[in-house]
Short mmCIF file of C-alpha atoms in Angstrom, two decimals:
data_model
loop_
_atom_site.label_atom_id
_atom_site.label_comp_id
_atom_site.label_asym_id
_atom_site.label_seq_id
_atom_site.Cartn_x
_atom_site.Cartn_y
_atom_site.Cartn_z
CA MET A 78 -0.02 -0.30 -0.08
CA THR A 79 1.50 3.04 -1.00
CA THR A 80 -0.46 5.06 0.83
CA PHE A 81 0.35 3.90 3.65
CA LYS A 82 3.89 3.69 3.45
CA VAL A 83 4.40 7.19 2.69
CA LEU A 84 2.25 8.56 5.72
CA LYS A 85 3.92 6.14 7.59
CA PHE A 86 7.55 8.04 6.86
CA GLN A 87 5.54 11.70 6.76
CA LEU A 88 3.84 11.46 10.32
CA ARG A 89 7.46 10.53 11.41
CA ASP A 90 8.95 13.78 9.20
CA LEU A 91 5.78 15.72 11.11
CA VAL A 92 6.04 14.47 14.01
CA ARG A 93 8.79 15.49 15.56
CA SER A 94 8.35 19.25 13.15
CA ARG A 95 8.90 22.04 15.54
CA TRP A 96 5.63 24.37 13.76
CA LEU A 97 3.38 22.07 14.63
CA LEU A 98 4.98 21.88 18.86
CA GLY A 99 4.11 25.38 18.45
CA TYR A 100 0.61 24.76 17.13
CA THR A 101 -0.02 22.06 20.07
CA LEU A 102 0.97 24.53 22.54
CA LEU A 103 -0.61 27.96 21.93
CA LEU A 104 -3.30 25.49 22.17
CA LEU A 105 -2.45 24.37 25.04
CA ALA A 106 -2.26 27.29 26.33
CA LEU A 107 -5.20 29.48 24.79
CA THR A 108 -7.78 26.97 26.00
CA GLU A 109 -6.25 26.54 29.50
CA ALA A 110 -5.78 29.83 29.78
CA LEU A 111 -10.07 30.77 28.87
CA LEU A 112 -10.62 27.67 31.37
CA ARG A 113 -8.90 29.18 34.47
CA PHE A 114 -9.82 32.58 33.44
CA GLY A 115 -13.03 32.78 31.59
CA GLY A 116 -15.52 31.95 33.54
CA SER A 117 -17.12 27.88 33.27
CA GLY A 118 -19.94 26.68 31.33
CA PRO A 119 -21.01 27.61 27.51
CA ARG A 120 -18.92 31.11 28.12
CA ALA A 121 -15.74 29.47 27.94
CA VAL A 122 -16.77 26.55 25.06
CA ILE A 123 -18.50 29.78 23.11
CA SER A 124 -15.00 32.35 23.52
CA LEU A 125 -13.15 28.94 22.76
CA LEU A 126 -15.04 28.52 19.84
CA ASN A 127 -14.29 31.74 18.67
CA VAL A 128 -10.10 31.19 18.91
CA VAL A 129 -10.19 27.96 17.16
CA LEU A 130 -13.00 29.29 13.85
CA ILE A 131 -9.70 31.37 13.22
CA LEU A 132 -6.72 29.69 14.40
CA VAL A 133 -7.74 26.47 12.78
CA PRO A 134 -8.20 27.17 9.62
CA LEU A 135 -4.91 29.52 9.36
CA VAL A 136 -2.66 27.43 10.98
CA SER A 137 -3.97 23.77 8.12
CA ILE A 138 -4.24 26.30 5.28
CA VAL A 139 -0.58 28.17 6.21
CA PHE A 140 1.59 25.50 8.09
CA GLY A 141 -0.20 23.47 4.76
CA THR A 142 1.01 25.09 1.93
CA MET A 143 4.09 25.78 2.98
CA TYR A 144 5.17 22.16 4.01
CA LEU A 145 3.70 21.32 0.65
CA TYR A 146 6.36 24.59 -1.33
CA GLY A 147 8.94 22.94 0.66
CA ALA A 148 8.09 19.21 -0.23
CA ARG A 149 8.08 20.24 -3.85
CA GLU A 150 10.78 18.72 -4.82
CA PHE A 151 10.85 15.19 -2.43
CA ILE A 152 7.30 14.63 -4.24
CA GLU A 153 9.64 15.09 -7.23
CA LEU A 154 11.50 12.45 -5.98
CA LEU A 155 9.05 10.18 -4.69
CA LEU A 156 6.68 10.24 -8.26
CA ALA A 157 9.68 9.32 -9.64
CA GLN A 158 9.09 5.78 -7.84
CA PRO A 159 7.13 3.13 -9.79
CA VAL A 160 4.89 4.63 -7.72
CA GLY A 161 1.34 5.59 -8.79
CA ARG A 162 -0.17 9.38 -8.23
CA PRO A 163 -3.41 8.82 -6.55
CA ALA A 164 -1.69 6.57 -3.73
CA LEU A 165 1.13 9.44 -3.39
CA PHE A 166 -1.55 11.91 -2.99
CA ALA A 167 -4.05 10.04 -0.83
CA GLY A 168 -0.64 9.51 1.53
CA LEU A 169 0.55 12.65 1.64
CA TYR A 170 -2.48 14.56 2.68
CA THR A 171 -3.51 11.69 5.35
CA GLY A 172 0.61 12.81 6.18
CA LEU A 173 -0.66 16.47 6.98
CA ALA A 174 -4.14 16.04 7.84
CA LEU A 175 -3.18 13.77 10.23
CA PRO A 176 -0.52 15.33 12.64
CA LEU A 177 -3.04 19.21 12.78
CA VAL A 178 -5.57 17.23 13.68
CA VAL A 179 -3.79 15.09 16.02
CA GLY A 180 -2.43 18.53 17.70
CA PHE A 181 -5.77 20.31 17.39
CA LEU A 182 -7.30 17.64 19.36
CA MET A 183 -4.74 17.14 22.34
CA GLY A 184 -4.06 21.36 22.34
CA VAL A 185 -7.62 21.56 22.64
CA GLY A 186 -8.18 18.60 24.12
CA LEU A 187 -6.22 17.97 27.30
CA PRO A 188 -6.92 20.53 29.28
CA PHE A 189 -10.20 20.40 29.20
CA LEU A 190 -9.10 16.08 29.80
CA TRP A 191 -7.35 17.14 33.80
CA ALA A 192 -9.72 19.84 34.11
CA GLY A 193 -12.96 16.92 34.52
CA PRO A 194 -16.46 16.93 34.06
CA GLY A 195 -18.68 19.65 35.06
CA GLU A 196 -15.59 22.20 34.65
CA GLY A 197 -16.42 23.68 30.13
CA SER A 198 -20.81 22.85 30.00
CA GLY A 199 -20.85 18.93 29.87
CA SER A 200 -18.40 17.00 27.36
CA GLY A 201 -21.21 16.50 24.37
CA SER A 202 -20.67 20.35 24.36
CA ILE A 203 -16.35 20.01 23.95
CA GLY A 204 -16.96 16.81 21.95
CA LEU A 205 -18.18 18.99 18.97
CA LEU A 206 -15.63 21.37 19.55
CA LEU A 207 -13.30 18.86 18.85
CA ALA A 208 -15.00 17.22 16.00
CA ALA A 209 -16.02 21.32 14.17
CA GLY A 210 -11.84 22.09 14.09
CA SER A 211 -11.18 18.89 13.35
CA LEU A 212 -13.01 19.06 10.29
CA LEU A 213 -11.42 22.86 10.05
CA THR A 214 -8.19 21.08 9.99
CA LEU A 215 -9.49 18.64 7.18
CA VAL A 216 -11.06 21.48 4.91
CA PHE A 217 -8.31 24.02 4.95
CA THR A 218 -5.64 20.98 4.33
CA ALA A 219 -7.68 20.64 1.34
CA LEU A 220 -7.77 23.96 1.13
CA ALA A 221 -3.79 23.69 0.64
CA PHE A 222 -3.75 21.02 -1.40
CA LEU A 223 -5.99 22.20 -3.78
CA VAL A 224 -3.91 25.70 -3.85
CA SER A 225 -0.64 24.19 -3.65
CA VAL A 226 -0.94 21.66 -6.72
CA LEU A 227 -2.89 25.23 -9.33
CA VAL A 228 -0.39 27.70 -7.44
CA VAL A 229 3.50 27.85 -8.80
CA ASP A 230 4.62 29.76 -7.17
CA ARG A 231 5.69 29.37 -4.00
CA ALA A 232 4.41 33.01 -2.67
CA ARG A 233 1.45 33.40 -4.53
CA GLY A 234 0.20 30.43 -3.45
CA LEU A 235 1.22 31.73 0.53
CA GLY A 236 -0.39 34.47 -0.82
CA LEU A 237 -4.02 32.60 -2.29
CA ALA A 238 -4.10 30.19 1.11
CA ILE A 239 -4.30 33.70 2.98
CA VAL A 240 -6.82 35.49 0.77
CA VAL A 241 -8.91 32.11 1.35
CA TRP A 242 -8.27 32.36 4.90
CA LEU A 243 -9.55 35.87 5.28
CA GLY A 244 -11.84 36.05 2.43
CA VAL A 245 -13.60 32.71 4.92
CA THR A 246 -12.92 34.05 8.00
CA VAL A 247 -13.29 37.53 8.25
CA LEU A 248 -15.04 38.63 5.13
CA TYR A 249 -17.52 36.63 3.93
CA ASP A 250 -19.22 37.24 7.60
CA ALA A 251 -19.00 40.70 6.60
CA ILE A 252 -20.67 40.56 3.17
CA LEU A 253 -23.55 38.12 4.05
CA VAL A 254 -24.16 40.99 7.15
CA LEU A 255 -24.21 44.14 4.59
CA VAL A 256 -26.67 41.82 2.42
CA ALA A 257 -28.55 41.12 4.92
CA THR A 258 -29.25 44.97 6.29
CA THR A 259 -29.22 47.05 2.93
CA MET A 260 -31.63 43.96 2.54
CA ALA A 261 -34.03 43.79 5.47
CA ASP A 262 -36.91 44.81 3.70
CA TYR A 263 -37.00 41.09 1.43
CA PRO A 264 -37.37 37.90 2.73
CA LEU A 265 -33.57 36.95 3.12
CA GLU A 266 -33.56 33.58 5.47
CA LEU A 267 -33.33 30.89 3.29
CA PRO A 268 -30.57 32.45 0.45
CA LEU A 269 -29.56 33.78 3.87
CA LEU A 270 -29.19 29.70 4.84
CA GLY A 271 -28.37 28.78 1.45
CA LEU A 272 -24.94 30.88 2.35
CA THR A 273 -24.09 29.94 5.74
CA LEU A 274 -23.70 26.69 4.02
CA LEU A 275 -21.25 27.85 1.80
CA ASN A 276 -18.56 28.39 4.28
CA PRO A 277 -16.49 26.54 6.54
CA VAL A 278 -16.10 28.34 9.00
CA ASP A 279 -20.30 29.96 9.45
CA LEU A 280 -20.58 25.87 9.22
CA GLY A 281 -17.74 25.02 12.42
CA ARG A 282 -20.18 28.20 14.60
CA VAL A 283 -22.77 26.75 13.54
CA LEU A 284 -22.31 23.13 14.19
CA LEU A 285 -21.60 23.45 17.67
CA LEU A 286 -23.86 26.73 18.69
CA LEU A 287 -27.01 24.70 17.52
CA ARG A 288 -26.22 22.73 20.20
CA LEU A 289 -25.12 25.70 23.14
CA ASP A 290 -28.76 27.12 22.90
CA ALA A 291 -26.77 29.82 21.43
CA ALA A 292 -28.00 30.65 18.10
CA ALA A 293 -28.88 33.78 19.09
CA LEU A 294 -25.46 34.73 19.75
CA MET A 295 -24.61 34.37 16.14
CA GLY A 296 -26.58 36.91 15.42
CA TYR A 297 -29.14 35.98 12.11
CA THR A 298 -27.86 33.32 10.11
CA GLY A 299 -27.99 31.45 13.22
CA ALA A 300 -31.73 31.76 14.85
CA VAL A 301 -32.69 31.00 11.22
CA PHE A 302 -30.49 28.54 10.75
CA GLU A 303 -32.20 26.81 14.26
CA ARG A 304 -35.11 27.91 13.36
CA PHE A 305 -35.34 26.30 10.15
CA PHE A 306 -33.82 22.16 11.00
CA GLY A 307 -34.01 22.19 14.49
CA SER A 308 -30.55 20.78 17.19
CA THR A 309 -30.10 17.93 15.51
CA LEU A 310 -31.27 17.84 11.76
CA GLY A 311 -29.36 20.75 11.59
CA THR A 312 -26.45 19.54 13.20
CA GLY A 313 -27.24 15.95 10.98
CA VAL A 314 -27.02 18.86 7.92
CA THR A 315 -23.91 21.18 9.01
CA ILE A 316 -21.26 17.36 9.75
CA GLY A 317 -22.48 16.42 5.82
CA ALA A 318 -22.05 20.09 4.66
CA LEU A 319 -18.24 20.11 5.60
CA ALA A 320 -17.90 16.32 4.96
CA LEU A 321 -18.68 18.14 1.53
CA TRP A 322 -15.88 21.34 2.10
CA VAL A 323 -13.27 18.05 2.87
CA ALA A 324 -14.63 16.09 -0.40
CA GLY A 325 -15.20 18.67 -3.00
CA PRO A 326 -11.17 20.72 -2.71
CA LEU A 327 -9.03 17.35 -2.30
CA LEU A 328 -11.67 15.48 -5.55
CA LEU A 329 -10.70 18.80 -7.48
CA GLY A 330 -6.87 17.88 -5.56
CA MET A 331 -6.46 14.94 -6.37
CA ARG A 332 -7.56 15.23 -10.74
CA ARG A 333 -5.24 18.30 -10.41
CA PHE A 334 -2.85 16.31 -8.65
CA VAL A 335 -3.41 13.16 -11.18
CA ALA A 336 -2.83 15.42 -14.07
CA LYS A 337 -0.43 17.88 -13.96
CA ASP A 338 3.07 18.16 -15.19
CA PHE A 339 5.73 18.87 -12.51
CA MET B 21 31.92 23.24 -45.63
CA THR B 22 28.97 25.47 -43.61
CA ALA B 23 26.01 22.99 -45.55
CA ALA B 24 27.49 19.37 -45.66
CA LEU B 25 28.44 19.89 -41.95
CA ALA B 26 25.15 20.88 -41.18
CA ARG B 27 23.48 17.60 -42.95
CA ALA B 28 25.69 15.25 -41.40
CA VAL B 29 24.90 16.61 -38.24
CA ARG B 30 21.02 17.01 -38.62
CA PRO B 31 19.36 14.02 -36.87
CA PRO B 32 17.71 11.36 -38.60
CA GLU B 33 13.79 11.89 -39.98
CA THR B 34 12.38 8.53 -38.22
CA SER B 35 14.23 7.43 -35.27
CA ARG B 36 13.12 3.71 -36.03
CA PRO B 37 16.66 1.60 -35.15
CA PRO B 38 17.72 -1.03 -37.61
CA LEU B 39 16.63 -4.04 -36.33
CA ASP B 40 19.86 -5.55 -35.81
CA LEU B 41 20.24 -2.56 -33.43
CA PRO B 42 19.97 -3.63 -29.31
CA ARG B 43 16.87 -2.66 -28.44
CA PRO B 44 17.13 1.55 -26.89
CA ALA B 45 16.94 2.00 -23.73
CA VAL B 46 15.34 5.42 -24.74
CA ALA B 47 13.43 6.20 -28.26
CA ALA B 48 11.27 9.47 -28.85
CA THR B 49 9.88 10.04 -32.48
CA ASP B 50 8.58 13.76 -32.77
CA LEU B 51 7.70 14.17 -29.39
CA THR B 52 6.10 17.50 -28.25
CA LYS B 53 5.91 19.43 -25.14
CA ARG B 54 4.21 22.77 -24.44
CA PHE B 55 3.48 25.27 -21.49
CA GLY B 56 1.24 27.01 -22.24
CA ARG B 57 2.28 29.07 -25.14
CA LEU B 58 5.79 27.58 -24.60
CA PRO B 59 6.32 25.00 -26.57
CA VAL B 60 9.66 23.21 -25.44
CA LEU B 61 9.72 19.98 -26.98
CA ARG B 62 9.04 20.39 -30.32
CA GLY B 63 9.49 16.94 -32.07
CA LEU B 64 12.54 14.89 -30.38
CA SER B 65 13.27 11.82 -32.13
CA PHE B 66 16.63 9.94 -30.69
CA ALA B 67 17.19 6.85 -29.67
CA VAL B 68 19.60 5.99 -26.97
CA LYS B 69 22.37 2.80 -27.04
CA PRO B 70 21.78 0.55 -24.24
CA GLY B 71 25.30 0.20 -22.17
CA ARG B 72 26.21 3.17 -22.88
CA ILE B 73 26.64 6.58 -20.89
CA THR B 74 24.83 9.14 -22.53
CA ALA B 75 25.73 13.68 -22.02
CA LEU B 76 22.65 15.18 -22.34
CA ALA B 77 23.78 18.23 -23.50
CA GLY B 78 22.09 22.33 -24.45
CA PRO B 79 22.35 25.62 -23.44
CA ASN B 80 19.96 26.59 -20.98
CA GLY B 81 16.45 26.98 -22.33
CA ALA B 82 17.26 23.72 -24.61
CA GLY B 83 14.73 20.91 -23.34
CA LYS B 84 16.61 19.10 -20.72
CA SER B 85 15.07 19.00 -17.83
CA THR B 86 11.73 18.79 -19.69
CA LEU B 87 13.20 15.79 -21.60
CA ILE B 88 13.82 14.42 -17.79
CA LYS B 89 10.75 14.66 -16.30
CA ALA B 90 8.67 13.26 -19.20
CA MET B 91 10.73 9.92 -19.16
CA LEU B 92 10.61 9.84 -15.14
CA GLY B 93 6.78 10.72 -15.81
CA LEU B 94 6.07 13.56 -14.18
CA VAL B 95 5.48 15.59 -17.59
CA ARG B 96 3.51 13.86 -19.59
CA PRO B 97 4.28 15.28 -23.32
CA ASP B 98 0.95 16.47 -25.69
CA GLY B 99 1.70 14.41 -29.00
CA GLY B 100 4.98 11.75 -29.84
CA THR B 101 5.99 8.25 -27.88
CA LEU B 102 8.41 8.33 -26.06
CA ALA B 103 9.11 4.38 -24.36
CA ILE B 104 11.86 3.34 -22.07
CA ASP B 105 12.94 -0.79 -22.78
CA GLY B 106 10.66 -1.10 -26.13
CA VAL B 107 7.48 0.07 -23.18
CA PRO B 108 6.28 2.99 -23.58
CA VAL B 109 5.89 5.66 -20.80
CA GLY B 110 2.31 5.81 -20.27
CA GLU B 111 -0.12 5.41 -16.47
CA ASP B 112 1.28 2.12 -14.97
CA PRO B 113 4.78 3.22 -13.11
CA GLY B 114 5.85 -0.02 -12.98
CA TYR B 115 8.31 0.54 -15.75
CA ARG B 116 10.30 3.17 -13.26
CA ALA B 117 11.19 0.05 -11.22
CA ARG B 118 13.95 -0.14 -13.54
CA ILE B 119 14.95 3.63 -12.58
CA GLY B 120 17.94 5.68 -10.18
CA TYR B 121 17.07 9.12 -10.76
CA MET B 122 19.09 11.55 -9.23
CA PRO B 123 17.86 14.87 -9.11
CA GLN B 124 19.69 17.99 -9.23
CA LEU B 125 18.41 18.97 -6.28
CA ALA B 126 18.28 17.40 -3.80
CA ARG B 127 16.18 18.12 -1.08
CA PHE B 128 14.86 16.09 1.25
CA PRO B 129 12.67 15.96 4.42
CA GLU B 130 13.66 17.75 7.67
CA ASN B 131 13.35 16.32 10.24
CA LEU B 132 13.88 12.59 9.16
CA THR B 133 16.70 10.73 9.07
CA GLY B 134 18.89 9.12 5.59
CA ARG B 135 18.48 6.19 7.43
CA GLU B 136 14.49 6.11 7.52
CA LEU B 137 15.16 7.72 3.57
CA VAL B 138 16.59 4.82 2.64
CA ARG B 139 13.48 2.97 4.26
CA MET B 140 10.69 4.49 3.18
CA LEU B 141 12.76 4.59 -0.94
CA ARG B 142 12.90 0.81 -0.36
CA ASP B 143 9.78 0.21 1.42
CA LEU B 144 7.84 2.48 -1.82
CA ARG B 145 9.76 0.14 -4.35
CA GLY B 146 9.69 -3.52 -2.40
CA ASP B 147 12.73 -4.25 -4.39
CA ALA B 148 13.88 -7.54 -3.22
CA VAL B 149 17.15 -7.10 -5.08
CA PRO B 150 20.55 -6.72 -2.82
CA GLU B 151 20.69 -2.95 -2.31
CA ASP B 152 24.28 -1.18 -3.25
CA ASP B 153 25.51 0.94 -0.19
CA GLU B 154 28.91 1.36 -2.46
CA LEU B 155 28.11 4.70 -2.05
CA PHE B 156 27.35 5.31 1.32
CA GLU B 157 30.78 3.46 2.67
CA SER B 158 32.73 5.41 -0.16
CA PHE B 159 31.57 8.79 0.36
CA GLY B 160 31.50 8.51 4.62
CA LEU B 161 27.36 8.48 4.26
CA VAL B 162 26.63 4.95 7.32
CA ALA B 163 28.16 7.70 9.90
CA GLU B 164 25.60 10.96 8.29
CA LEU B 165 22.56 8.03 8.58
CA ASP B 166 20.93 8.91 11.87
CA LYS B 167 20.98 12.61 11.76
CA PRO B 168 18.35 14.80 11.06
CA VAL B 169 18.98 15.83 6.97
CA ARG B 170 18.18 18.90 8.51
CA THR B 171 21.60 19.17 9.83
CA LEU B 172 22.76 17.48 6.95
CA SER B 173 25.17 19.66 4.78
CA GLY B 174 24.75 20.54 0.99
CA GLY B 175 27.46 18.79 0.23
CA THR B 176 26.29 15.72 2.19
CA LYS B 177 22.72 15.47 1.01
CA GLN B 178 23.87 15.67 -2.33
CA LYS B 179 26.23 12.38 -2.06
CA LEU B 180 23.23 10.83 -0.03
CA ASN B 181 20.75 12.37 -2.94
CA ALA B 182 23.55 10.29 -5.60
CA ALA B 183 24.28 6.78 -3.89
CA VAL B 184 20.39 6.88 -2.94
CA ALA B 185 20.06 6.94 -6.94
CA PHE B 186 21.89 3.37 -7.52
CA MET B 187 21.17 1.75 -4.18
CA PHE B 188 18.43 -0.41 -6.13
CA ARG B 189 21.21 -1.19 -8.61
CA PRO B 190 19.16 0.36 -11.86
CA SER B 191 19.44 -0.32 -15.06
CA LEU B 192 19.08 2.80 -16.34
CA LEU B 193 20.08 5.99 -14.58
CA ILE B 194 19.19 9.55 -14.53
CA LEU B 195 21.60 11.95 -13.55
CA ASP B 196 20.73 15.70 -13.17
CA GLU B 197 23.98 17.83 -12.51
CA PRO B 198 24.72 15.05 -10.52
CA THR B 199 28.64 16.71 -10.40
CA ALA B 200 27.59 19.52 -9.16
CA GLY B 201 27.24 20.67 -4.80
CA LEU B 202 30.44 17.29 -5.11
CA ASP B 203 33.54 17.79 -3.97
CA PRO B 204 36.61 16.70 -6.11
CA ILE B 205 36.76 13.84 -4.37
CA ALA B 206 32.73 12.93 -4.71
CA ASN B 207 33.52 13.72 -7.79
CA GLY B 208 35.98 11.15 -8.17
CA LEU B 209 34.66 8.36 -7.03
CA LEU B 210 30.99 8.56 -8.29
CA LYS B 211 32.36 9.47 -11.56
CA ALA B 212 33.81 6.07 -10.85
CA LYS B 213 30.95 4.58 -9.96
CA ILE B 214 29.20 5.47 -13.32
CA LEU B 215 31.55 3.97 -14.71
CA GLN B 216 31.85 0.74 -12.75
CA ALA B 217 27.53 0.90 -13.62
CA ARG B 218 27.65 1.25 -16.44
CA ASP B 219 30.22 -1.22 -17.66
CA ALA B 220 27.71 -3.80 -15.51
CA GLY B 221 25.10 -3.64 -18.42
CA ALA B 222 22.91 -0.44 -16.83
CA THR B 223 22.24 2.71 -19.07
CA VAL B 224 23.05 6.35 -17.89
CA ILE B 225 22.12 9.37 -19.40
CA LEU B 226 23.09 12.68 -17.78
CA SER B 227 22.64 15.78 -18.44
CA SER B 228 25.50 18.80 -16.85
CA HIS B 229 26.72 22.82 -17.81
CA VAL B 230 29.45 22.20 -17.63
CA LEU B 231 30.61 19.72 -19.75
CA SER B 232 34.02 19.56 -19.86
CA GLU B 233 33.82 17.48 -16.79
CA LEU B 234 32.40 14.21 -17.52
CA GLU B 235 34.05 14.63 -20.94
CA GLU B 236 35.89 11.62 -20.55
CA MET B 237 33.93 9.31 -19.38
CA MET B 238 30.58 10.06 -22.40
CA ASP B 239 30.31 7.47 -25.01
CA ASP B 240 27.50 9.69 -26.35
CA VAL B 241 26.55 12.96 -26.73
CA LEU B 242 22.65 14.00 -27.44
CA LEU B 243 22.38 17.79 -28.14
CA LEU B 244 19.33 19.92 -27.53
CA LEU B 245 18.97 22.62 -28.47
CA ASP B 246 15.19 24.93 -29.09
CA GLY B 247 13.85 22.07 -28.26
CA ARG B 248 15.00 20.10 -31.25
CA VAL B 249 17.87 17.20 -31.44
CA ARG B 250 20.56 18.99 -32.56
CA PHE B 251 23.01 16.65 -32.58
CA GLN B 252 23.30 12.68 -32.02
CA GLY B 253 25.43 9.81 -31.97
CA SER B 254 29.10 9.16 -30.74
CA LEU B 255 31.33 11.60 -29.49
CA ASP B 256 33.74 10.17 -31.48
CA ASN B 257 31.61 11.17 -34.40
CA LEU B 258 30.81 14.76 -32.78
CA ARG B 259 34.07 15.41 -33.11
CA ARG B 260 35.10 14.09 -36.67
CA ALA B 261 31.39 16.46 -38.22
CA THR B 262 32.94 19.14 -36.43
CA GLY B 263 36.16 19.44 -36.21
CA HIS B 264 37.57 19.96 -33.46
CA GLN B 265 38.72 17.53 -30.33
CA ARG B 266 37.04 19.56 -27.41
CA LEU B 267 33.63 18.66 -26.33
CA GLU B 268 32.47 22.06 -25.43
CA ALA B 269 34.44 23.81 -28.87
CA ALA B 270 32.60 21.31 -31.00
CA VAL B 271 29.06 21.77 -29.84
CA ALA B 272 29.41 25.73 -30.23
CA ALA B 273 30.21 25.01 -33.21
CA LEU B 274 27.27 23.33 -34.33
CA MET B 275 24.82 26.00 -31.95
CA ARG B 276 26.40 27.82 -34.07
CA LEU B 277 24.61 26.10 -37.51
CA ARG B 278 21.16 27.31 -35.69
CA GLY B 279 18.50 26.83 -38.18
CA GLY B 280 21.52 24.70 -40.44
#
């Protein structure tokens, strides 16, 4: 199994990466601080959610593209071996995404673990927070792959990665709010709902807030979302949409990886 | 004189080898490749003879790297045919098990050790052949194998790069600027190794900008110019056709006939 062989050695490489260690320690410190000083109950989880929604996509897409551009010559050497491209791609993706997911789970999960239950707001919402962060890691690593196979130039690729991150974390919501306020006289609930489904970061937010009964805290789209779907169906739909956000960029990236010239 | 010389060095119209010759190690017919609107290979036809050392020569931008990448399956040609040992280069990656590739620039995952790198390639190839460790020993790499690649000097990485290319006893060696970045001693060791591989029956294709450095060991020359084959044949024929003994002068004479 080529995929597994590549994955195995890439894990060994990344586990020793100082960047990955730094990321885990940063999450650990932030989580610990928020748990101690950010109050208990849903408030701590919501504060943490906002950190996770900004930091996880940023680190996943930037670290991912940097790693892939840095590994370009090595990937060429691997391609010169008797291995197929799809299997190699699968190995490279899992080898990159898995350490990032594990780093995230450790950084955010461990403080909750040693704080014990009762802190935070019950294991359900923590589990959802961990799930949302893990899914976002998978989404943005897939986007990192897509960027690195589409853009040859390293600086441009890194720039595009940051633009993508800015787009989904900051610009998208700003535009959504702008649309909602300027067209407040029209029935915009369903279109806005659709637009929320198009943004992975919003999906991560919705996933958690539906469960925290704090839908009102996320403003307009959150309220619409809860009214339309209710908690259970809403959770299913958001997870499904996030899965599509993993699969879409990944399949596009794989197709390009298989066809492209190195 | 000039016209006669141009005729003499013009590549043959078809590259189909006569039946009594051994099958070429690499054969191309009308190979074309363009990147966007830029044509890089403009109808290459050539045959690399097995068991010989062929120098892939030509100025920057002549298409040497693209041709090497096409042989490795890294670049997909737009048209024409390309075959290694008579097998067309295509979707099946199996043919690459017979190739040892030394890229121009050695960059390995930073946090892996040399030993892990070797193990990874061994895993990926799954070859049963006993490995050739000679270069690891003569280059003095054995003591460096347990250090992370990131801590190795550029020259040591390049030695590792070379040793890995020979490790699986390939029947076709593709060496891209093999002597760049190596000290004179390592350089000599590598040259001896290349000759030894050839004498054991391997085909060697090497590209180099510094032709004089490798002149003493090459058998054949494949000269590319502007994405076309400008000359192919033995070094002796090249010397005879151009009247120059030194390879660099001979190649320069051919390049002046651009468009011939």
